[in-house]
Amino acid sequence: MSWFFGGERPERRAPGAIDLDGVKPWLRTAGSVSGWDGDGDDDRAAAKGRSWVEKCLRWCAAEFGEQAVRREFAVPTADLLPSDLATLTGRYQRARILELVDRVGAVMGADTRNVDLRVFAPGDLDPGRDGRSRTVGRYYRSDGRDVIEIDLEYVERPADLAGIIAHELGHLRLTGEGRLRAPWSRSDKEKLTDLVTVYLGMGVLTANAAHSYATAGRGYSVLPMGDLTSRMLNGASSADTVHRLGYLTPEQFAHALACCARRRGEQDPPWARHLEPGIRAAVHRTLAGPGS
C-alpha cells in the first residue's frame, strides 16, 4: 500500500492485466465497506461492484498517473458552467459550448485542440425508434480529428451538458488516445468511461447526473463509441423514476469518489458539498468507515 500514499509506483500494467489477487491500494477489502449494502444477493452484488471499481481505479492510476487524481475536482459553479448558454443562438451559442468543452477538457487533461464540435437540434441526429430513446451526444474519429456531437436541448441545463461532454471526452482519452489496447466488453468499456470522468476530476458532475431526480426523465445512457441516448435522460422505466449517467450506478459513483478522496488524503472533501444528498451521504459513510 506504500505506493498509494506516495511510495514507489508499481510497474505499469497493460489494460486488462490488473492483478485482482494482489494488494488493493484504493481501499480496504470490499466486504468491509458499508453505506449501501443490503443482504444476501444485494450485498454480494454491491461488493462485486465495489471490487470492479477498485480494480479499474488501479488501472486508471497506472494508465493516467497517480498525480492525475490529485488535481482539483470540478464543481458545478460559474467558474466552470456558462450562465448564458440558453440565451445565445447560432454561432455564438456554439462558441460558448466549445468553451465549455475546453474547460472540461482542461479538468480532464484532454487535448481539445483537435476536437471538432457539432451541435444538432433535439432528435435530428437520431430520433429514436421507440419514441423515447434518441442520441444526445456522440464521440468518434473522422479524418484524423476527434468529433463530439451534442444535443442542443441541454443548453438549458449546463451541469448536465458538462456531464455529457465529460463522458465524450472520457471516450477521447480512452479510445481516441489508444489506451484500450486489450479487449473490453461493451458494458465494461462504458463503465470504465464513466469511471475515468471521476478519476480525471469531473466525478461530482457525472455522479450528480447518476442520482435520482425528483422529476421523471433526467439521466442518460450510453452506447458504444460515445453515443448517448435520451432513454434514461428523458424517461424513467415503468417501475421507477431512477435515471443514471452511463453504466455506473450511483452507489458505484459514490464508492469511486470515496476512493479518490482517500487517495487525495481528504477525510472531509470540500467538493462533496456539491454532490446530490444521497451520493454525498454515501461518500461520507464510506470515508467514516473502518480503515479511514
mmCIF file of C-alpha atoms in Angstrom:
data_model
loop_
_atom_site.group_PDB
_atom_site.id
_atom_site.type_symbol
_atom_site.label_atom_id
_atom_site.label_comp_id
_atom_site.label_asym_id
_atom_site.label_seq_id
_atom_site.Cartn_x
_atom_site.Cartn_y
_atom_site.Cartn_z
ATOM 1 C CA MET A 1 0.000 0.000 0.000
ATOM 2 C CA SER A 2 3.010 2.309 0.275
ATOM 3 C CA TRP A 3 2.792 3.419 -3.350
ATOM 4 C CA PHE A 4 -0.771 4.540 -2.709
ATOM 5 C CA PHE A 5 0.464 7.015 -0.133
ATOM 6 C CA GLY A 6 3.340 8.361 -2.156
ATOM 7 C CA GLY A 7 5.803 5.489 -2.233
ATOM 8 C CA GLU A 8 7.324 3.858 -5.273
ATOM 9 C CA ARG A 9 4.782 3.333 -8.009
ATOM 10 C CA PRO A 10 4.272 -0.287 -9.165
ATOM 11 C CA GLU A 11 5.175 -1.442 -12.633
ATOM 12 C CA ARG A 12 2.617 -0.216 -15.146
ATOM 13 C CA ARG A 13 0.308 -2.929 -16.374
ATOM 14 C CA ALA A 14 -1.375 -3.189 -19.735
ATOM 15 C CA PRO A 15 -5.178 -2.719 -19.772
ATOM 16 C CA GLY A 16 -6.955 -5.895 -18.841
ATOM 17 C CA ALA A 17 -3.912 -7.228 -16.968
ATOM 18 C CA ILE A 18 -4.780 -5.947 -13.489
ATOM 19 C CA ASP A 19 -3.878 -8.361 -10.686
ATOM 20 C CA LEU A 20 -7.064 -8.917 -8.732
ATOM 21 C CA ASP A 21 -5.256 -11.080 -6.180
ATOM 22 C CA GLY A 22 -2.642 -8.503 -5.262
ATOM 23 C CA VAL A 23 -2.781 -5.588 -2.843
ATOM 24 C CA LYS A 24 -5.732 -3.287 -3.487
ATOM 25 C CA PRO A 25 -4.368 0.133 -2.571
ATOM 26 C CA TRP A 26 -7.571 2.042 -3.167
ATOM 27 C CA LEU A 27 -9.427 0.813 -0.107
ATOM 28 C CA ARG A 28 -9.726 -1.900 2.476
ATOM 29 C CA THR A 29 -11.258 -5.185 1.366
ATOM 30 C CA ALA A 30 -14.530 -4.673 -0.454
ATOM 31 C CA GLY A 31 -16.586 -6.656 2.027
ATOM 32 C CA SER A 32 -15.812 -4.242 4.874
ATOM 33 C CA VAL A 33 -17.210 -1.183 3.130
ATOM 34 C CA SER A 34 -20.728 -0.228 4.133
ATOM 35 C CA GLY A 35 -23.152 2.512 3.217
ATOM 36 C CA TRP A 36 -25.382 0.968 0.598
ATOM 37 C CA ASP A 37 -25.068 -2.739 1.260
ATOM 38 C CA GLY A 38 -28.161 -4.861 1.510
ATOM 39 C CA ASP A 39 -28.446 -8.506 2.450
ATOM 40 C CA GLY A 40 -27.735 -11.705 0.560
ATOM 41 C CA ASP A 41 -27.618 -11.282 -3.197
ATOM 42 C CA ASP A 42 -27.824 -7.483 -2.972
ATOM 43 C CA ASP A 43 -24.823 -7.398 -0.653
ATOM 44 C CA ARG A 44 -22.788 -9.693 -2.899
ATOM 45 C CA ALA A 45 -23.702 -7.665 -5.972
ATOM 46 C CA ALA A 46 -22.695 -4.442 -4.203
ATOM 47 C CA ALA A 47 -19.377 -5.959 -3.113
ATOM 48 C CA LYS A 48 -18.718 -7.153 -6.657
ATOM 49 C CA GLY A 49 -19.443 -3.667 -7.986
ATOM 50 C CA ARG A 50 -17.076 -2.076 -5.478
ATOM 51 C CA SER A 51 -14.366 -4.576 -6.320
ATOM 52 C CA TRP A 52 -14.729 -3.741 -10.008
ATOM 53 C CA VAL A 53 -14.479 -0.017 -9.249
ATOM 54 C CA GLU A 54 -11.304 -0.527 -7.204
ATOM 55 C CA LYS A 55 -9.746 -2.706 -9.906
ATOM 56 C CA CYS A 56 -10.409 -0.092 -12.564
ATOM 57 C CA LEU A 57 -9.168 2.753 -10.386
ATOM 58 C CA ARG A 58 -5.889 0.864 -10.165
ATOM 59 C CA TRP A 59 -5.913 0.676 -13.947
ATOM 60 C CA CYS A 60 -6.531 4.436 -14.121
ATOM 61 C CA ALA A 61 -3.627 5.087 -11.736
ATOM 62 C CA ALA A 62 -1.316 3.011 -13.929
ATOM 63 C CA GLU A 63 -2.626 4.484 -17.173
ATOM 64 C CA PHE A 64 -3.045 8.176 -16.365
ATOM 65 C CA GLY A 65 -0.585 8.509 -13.492
ATOM 66 C CA GLU A 66 -1.253 8.747 -9.783
ATOM 67 C CA GLN A 67 -0.972 12.544 -9.850
ATOM 68 C CA ALA A 68 -3.993 12.885 -12.133
ATOM 69 C CA VAL A 69 -6.412 12.186 -9.297
ATOM 70 C CA ARG A 70 -4.744 14.865 -7.163
ATOM 71 C CA ARG A 71 -5.739 17.699 -9.485
ATOM 72 C CA GLU A 72 -8.574 19.979 -8.477
ATOM 73 C CA PHE A 73 -12.017 18.403 -8.771
ATOM 74 C CA ALA A 74 -14.533 20.376 -10.823
ATOM 75 C CA VAL A 75 -17.739 21.522 -9.155
ATOM 76 C CA PRO A 76 -20.905 22.962 -10.735
ATOM 77 C CA THR A 77 -20.180 26.657 -10.292
ATOM 78 C CA ALA A 78 -19.936 29.654 -12.603
ATOM 79 C CA ASP A 79 -16.201 29.088 -12.909
ATOM 80 C CA LEU A 80 -16.966 26.009 -14.981
ATOM 81 C CA LEU A 81 -20.504 26.428 -16.306
ATOM 82 C CA PRO A 82 -21.503 29.276 -18.640
ATOM 83 C CA SER A 83 -24.641 31.042 -17.437
ATOM 84 C CA ASP A 84 -25.821 32.354 -20.795
ATOM 85 C CA LEU A 85 -25.935 29.202 -22.915
ATOM 86 C CA ALA A 86 -29.716 29.181 -23.197
ATOM 87 C CA THR A 87 -29.889 32.855 -24.204
ATOM 88 C CA LEU A 88 -27.447 32.570 -27.100
ATOM 89 C CA THR A 89 -28.132 31.260 -30.573
ATOM 90 C CA GLY A 90 -26.249 30.176 -33.663
ATOM 91 C CA ARG A 91 -22.510 30.545 -33.793
ATOM 92 C CA TYR A 92 -22.428 32.454 -30.504
ATOM 93 C CA GLN A 93 -24.037 29.543 -28.678
ATOM 94 C CA ARG A 94 -21.788 27.044 -30.433
ATOM 95 C CA ALA A 95 -18.733 29.093 -29.419
ATOM 96 C CA ARG A 96 -19.870 29.031 -25.783
ATOM 97 C CA ILE A 97 -20.381 25.255 -25.885
ATOM 98 C CA LEU A 98 -16.898 24.863 -27.356
ATOM 99 C CA GLU A 99 -15.612 26.968 -24.478
ATOM 100 C CA LEU A 100 -17.269 24.523 -22.085
ATOM 101 C CA VAL A 101 -15.629 21.627 -23.964
ATOM 102 C CA ASP A 102 -12.272 23.327 -23.447
ATOM 103 C CA ARG A 103 -12.975 23.871 -19.728
ATOM 104 C CA VAL A 104 -13.993 20.267 -19.162
ATOM 105 C CA GLY A 105 -11.015 19.149 -21.234
ATOM 106 C CA ALA A 106 -8.685 21.209 -19.046
ATOM 107 C CA VAL A 107 -10.065 19.453 -15.959
ATOM 108 C CA MET A 108 -9.658 16.002 -17.527
ATOM 109 C CA GLY A 109 -6.272 16.621 -19.124
ATOM 110 C CA ALA A 110 -7.737 16.148 -22.599
ATOM 111 C CA ASP A 111 -6.213 17.933 -25.574
ATOM 112 C CA THR A 112 -9.245 19.598 -27.156
ATOM 113 C CA ARG A 113 -7.335 21.439 -29.866
ATOM 114 C CA ASN A 114 -8.106 18.571 -32.225
ATOM 115 C CA VAL A 115 -11.805 18.456 -31.332
ATOM 116 C CA ASP A 116 -14.476 19.395 -33.840
ATOM 117 C CA LEU A 117 -17.763 20.300 -32.156
ATOM 118 C CA ARG A 118 -21.017 19.619 -33.943
ATOM 119 C CA VAL A 119 -24.368 20.561 -32.463
ATOM 120 C CA PHE A 120 -27.811 19.451 -33.510
ATOM 121 C CA ALA A 121 -31.429 20.140 -32.671
ATOM 122 C CA PRO A 122 -33.200 17.602 -30.443
ATOM 123 C CA GLY A 123 -33.903 14.439 -32.399
ATOM 124 C CA ASP A 124 -32.031 15.494 -35.545
ATOM 125 C CA LEU A 125 -29.138 13.069 -35.112
ATOM 126 C CA ASP A 126 -31.242 10.041 -34.211
ATOM 127 C CA PRO A 127 -34.938 10.473 -33.399
ATOM 128 C CA GLY A 128 -35.102 7.035 -31.814
ATOM 129 C CA ARG A 129 -37.090 4.091 -32.980
ATOM 130 C CA ASP A 130 -39.029 3.602 -29.760
ATOM 131 C CA GLY A 131 -40.233 7.178 -29.465
ATOM 132 C CA ARG A 132 -38.286 7.648 -26.231
ATOM 133 C CA SER A 133 -34.645 6.935 -26.950
ATOM 134 C CA ARG A 134 -32.578 9.215 -29.140
ATOM 135 C CA THR A 135 -28.960 10.202 -29.407
ATOM 136 C CA VAL A 136 -27.978 13.250 -27.347
ATOM 137 C CA GLY A 137 -24.201 13.017 -27.686
ATOM 138 C CA ARG A 138 -21.567 11.158 -29.621
ATOM 139 C CA TYR A 139 -17.810 10.832 -29.941
ATOM 140 C CA TYR A 140 -15.970 9.422 -32.935
ATOM 141 C CA ARG A 141 -12.842 9.911 -35.041
ATOM 142 C CA SER A 142 -13.070 11.369 -38.545
ATOM 143 C CA ASP A 143 -10.192 12.267 -40.871
ATOM 144 C CA GLY A 144 -7.736 12.195 -38.006
ATOM 145 C CA ARG A 145 -9.780 14.501 -35.806
ATOM 146 C CA ASP A 146 -11.887 13.962 -32.698
ATOM 147 C CA VAL A 147 -15.551 14.775 -33.243
ATOM 148 C CA ILE A 148 -18.043 15.461 -30.465
ATOM 149 C CA GLU A 149 -21.718 15.916 -31.291
ATOM 150 C CA ILE A 150 -24.046 17.472 -28.717
ATOM 151 C CA ASP A 151 -27.824 17.816 -28.489
ATOM 152 C CA LEU A 152 -28.800 21.469 -28.049
ATOM 153 C CA GLU A 153 -31.662 20.568 -25.711
ATOM 154 C CA TYR A 154 -29.274 20.517 -22.779
ATOM 155 C CA VAL A 155 -28.025 24.072 -23.074
ATOM 156 C CA GLU A 156 -30.720 24.942 -20.544
ATOM 157 C CA ARG A 157 -29.087 22.557 -18.067
ATOM 158 C CA PRO A 158 -25.373 23.324 -18.283
ATOM 159 C CA ALA A 159 -24.399 20.927 -15.474
ATOM 160 C CA ASP A 160 -25.945 18.012 -17.379
ATOM 161 C CA LEU A 161 -24.364 19.297 -20.575
ATOM 162 C CA ALA A 162 -20.974 19.315 -18.857
ATOM 163 C CA GLY A 163 -21.608 15.734 -17.760
ATOM 164 C CA ILE A 164 -22.360 14.699 -21.349
ATOM 165 C CA ILE A 165 -19.210 16.443 -22.561
ATOM 166 C CA ALA A 166 -17.154 14.790 -19.806
ATOM 167 C CA HIS A 167 -18.322 11.360 -20.904
ATOM 168 C CA GLU A 168 -17.443 12.087 -24.526
ATOM 169 C CA LEU A 169 -14.019 13.348 -23.509
ATOM 170 C CA GLY A 170 -13.648 10.165 -21.488
ATOM 171 C CA HIS A 171 -14.032 8.297 -24.772
ATOM 172 C CA LEU A 172 -11.424 10.600 -26.296
ATOM 173 C CA ARG A 173 -8.945 9.826 -23.526
ATOM 174 C CA LEU A 174 -9.589 6.101 -23.752
ATOM 175 C CA THR A 175 -10.354 5.323 -27.384
ATOM 176 C CA GLY A 176 -9.013 8.438 -29.087
ATOM 177 C CA GLU A 177 -5.671 8.131 -27.315
ATOM 178 C CA GLY A 178 -5.476 4.392 -27.979
ATOM 179 C CA ARG A 179 -5.466 3.321 -24.327
ATOM 180 C CA LEU A 180 -7.856 0.370 -24.653
ATOM 181 C CA ARG A 181 -5.272 -1.997 -26.029
ATOM 182 C CA ALA A 182 -6.853 -5.153 -24.609
ATOM 183 C CA PRO A 183 -10.376 -6.418 -25.297
ATOM 184 C CA TRP A 184 -13.082 -4.883 -23.130
ATOM 185 C CA SER A 185 -16.748 -5.792 -23.237
ATOM 186 C CA ARG A 186 -19.127 -3.062 -24.327
ATOM 187 C CA SER A 187 -20.547 -2.769 -20.809
ATOM 188 C CA ASP A 188 -17.136 -2.624 -19.116
ATOM 189 C CA LYS A 189 -15.876 -0.085 -21.659
ATOM 190 C CA GLU A 190 -18.807 2.211 -20.955
ATOM 191 C CA LYS A 191 -18.497 1.795 -17.180
ATOM 192 C CA LEU A 192 -14.780 2.496 -17.447
ATOM 193 C CA THR A 193 -15.558 5.673 -19.399
ATOM 194 C CA ASP A 194 -17.815 6.816 -16.557
ATOM 195 C CA LEU A 195 -15.118 5.940 -14.031
ATOM 196 C CA VAL A 196 -12.487 7.876 -15.964
ATOM 197 C CA THR A 197 -14.604 11.020 -15.555
ATOM 198 C CA VAL A 198 -14.321 10.523 -11.782
ATOM 199 C CA TYR A 199 -10.592 9.817 -11.748
ATOM 200 C CA LEU A 200 -9.879 12.790 -14.010
ATOM 201 C CA GLY A 201 -11.823 15.313 -11.940
ATOM 202 C CA MET A 202 -15.369 15.513 -13.333
ATOM 203 C CA GLY A 203 -16.930 12.986 -10.960
ATOM 204 C CA VAL A 204 -19.042 15.468 -8.996
ATOM 205 C CA LEU A 205 -20.987 16.423 -12.108
ATOM 206 C CA THR A 206 -21.253 12.947 -13.577
ATOM 207 C CA ALA A 207 -22.218 11.441 -10.210
ATOM 208 C CA ASN A 208 -24.944 14.037 -9.754
ATOM 209 C CA ALA A 209 -26.333 13.088 -13.137
ATOM 210 C CA ALA A 210 -26.458 9.472 -11.958
ATOM 211 C CA HIS A 211 -28.569 10.379 -8.945
ATOM 212 C CA SER A 212 -32.333 10.021 -8.834
ATOM 213 C CA TYR A 213 -34.169 13.132 -9.970
ATOM 214 C CA ALA A 214 -37.385 14.406 -8.451
ATOM 215 C CA THR A 215 -38.759 14.999 -11.926
ATOM 216 C CA ALA A 216 -39.067 11.914 -14.134
ATOM 217 C CA GLY A 217 -36.665 11.697 -17.015
ATOM 218 C CA ARG A 218 -33.316 13.162 -16.011
ATOM 219 C CA GLY A 219 -30.325 10.860 -16.534
ATOM 220 C CA TYR A 220 -28.730 9.388 -19.633
ATOM 221 C CA SER A 221 -27.431 6.174 -21.055
ATOM 222 C CA VAL A 222 -24.526 5.409 -23.283
ATOM 223 C CA LEU A 223 -23.971 3.453 -26.482
ATOM 224 C CA PRO A 224 -20.680 2.239 -27.999
ATOM 225 C CA MET A 225 -18.149 4.822 -29.192
ATOM 226 C CA GLY A 226 -19.689 7.592 -27.157
ATOM 227 C CA ASP A 227 -23.271 7.661 -28.410
ATOM 228 C CA LEU A 228 -25.549 8.910 -25.634
ATOM 229 C CA THR A 229 -29.282 8.314 -25.811
ATOM 230 C CA SER A 230 -32.142 10.066 -24.070
ATOM 231 C CA ARG A 231 -33.910 6.884 -22.996
ATOM 232 C CA MET A 232 -32.743 7.345 -19.416
ATOM 233 C CA LEU A 233 -32.349 11.099 -19.724
ATOM 234 C CA ASN A 234 -35.982 11.780 -20.541
ATOM 235 C CA GLY A 235 -37.994 8.818 -19.372
ATOM 236 C CA ALA A 236 -37.961 6.539 -16.370
ATOM 237 C CA SER A 237 -38.808 2.878 -16.522
ATOM 238 C CA SER A 238 -42.382 1.913 -15.816
ATOM 239 C CA ALA A 239 -41.337 0.782 -12.346
ATOM 240 C CA ASP A 240 -39.497 3.828 -11.010
ATOM 241 C CA THR A 241 -38.086 7.274 -11.698
ATOM 242 C CA VAL A 242 -34.420 6.452 -11.260
ATOM 243 C CA HIS A 243 -32.111 7.599 -14.031
ATOM 244 C CA ARG A 244 -28.395 7.409 -14.391
ATOM 245 C CA LEU A 245 -25.425 8.568 -16.396
ATOM 246 C CA GLY A 246 -23.952 5.718 -18.358
ATOM 247 C CA TYR A 247 -23.499 2.325 -16.770
ATOM 248 C CA LEU A 248 -22.141 3.064 -13.301
ATOM 249 C CA THR A 249 -24.755 3.029 -10.575
ATOM 250 C CA PRO A 250 -24.967 5.985 -8.181
ATOM 251 C CA GLU A 251 -23.516 3.676 -5.484
ATOM 252 C CA GLN A 252 -20.519 2.878 -7.681
ATOM 253 C CA PHE A 253 -20.019 6.567 -8.404
ATOM 254 C CA ALA A 254 -20.083 7.244 -4.644
ATOM 255 C CA HIS A 255 -17.594 4.449 -3.977
ATOM 256 C CA ALA A 256 -15.276 5.744 -6.693
ATOM 257 C CA LEU A 257 -15.453 9.277 -5.284
ATOM 258 C CA ALA A 258 -14.677 7.991 -1.784
ATOM 259 C CA CYS A 259 -11.696 6.013 -3.119
ATOM 260 C CA CYS A 260 -10.395 9.131 -4.840
ATOM 261 C CA ALA A 261 -10.907 11.222 -1.700
ATOM 262 C CA ARG A 262 -8.771 8.739 0.237
ATOM 263 C CA ARG A 263 -6.137 8.826 -2.462
ATOM 264 C CA ARG A 264 -6.129 12.628 -2.187
ATOM 265 C CA GLY A 265 -5.855 12.467 1.605
ATOM 266 C CA GLU A 266 -9.287 14.058 2.087
ATOM 267 C CA GLN A 267 -11.384 12.914 5.031
ATOM 268 C CA ASP A 268 -13.981 15.655 4.520
ATOM 269 C CA PRO A 269 -13.548 16.712 0.880
ATOM 270 C CA PRO A 270 -14.792 20.255 0.166
ATOM 271 C CA TRP A 271 -16.169 19.234 -3.227
ATOM 272 C CA ALA A 272 -18.545 16.751 -1.586
ATOM 273 C CA ARG A 273 -20.935 19.525 -0.593
ATOM 274 C CA HIS A 274 -21.766 19.947 -4.277
ATOM 275 C CA LEU A 275 -22.957 16.338 -4.560
ATOM 276 C CA GLU A 276 -26.599 15.336 -4.526
ATOM 277 C CA PRO A 277 -27.550 14.484 -0.897
ATOM 278 C CA GLY A 278 -27.814 10.712 -1.388
ATOM 279 C CA ILE A 279 -24.429 10.379 -3.047
ATOM 280 C CA ARG A 280 -22.831 12.815 -0.586
ATOM 281 C CA ALA A 281 -24.102 10.735 2.345
ATOM 282 C CA ALA A 282 -22.745 7.527 0.773
ATOM 283 C CA VAL A 283 -19.341 9.122 0.246
ATOM 284 C CA HIS A 284 -19.173 10.332 3.858
ATOM 285 C CA ARG A 285 -20.313 6.951 5.231
ATOM 286 C CA THR A 286 -17.537 5.213 3.345
ATOM 287 C CA LEU A 287 -14.922 7.741 4.443
ATOM 288 C CA ALA A 288 -16.037 7.380 8.075
ATOM 289 C CA GLY A 289 -15.903 3.579 7.962
ATOM 290 C CA PRO A 290 -13.162 1.181 9.055
ATOM 291 C CA GLY A 291 -9.770 1.840 7.509
ATOM 292 C CA SER A 292 -10.267 5.602 7.236
#
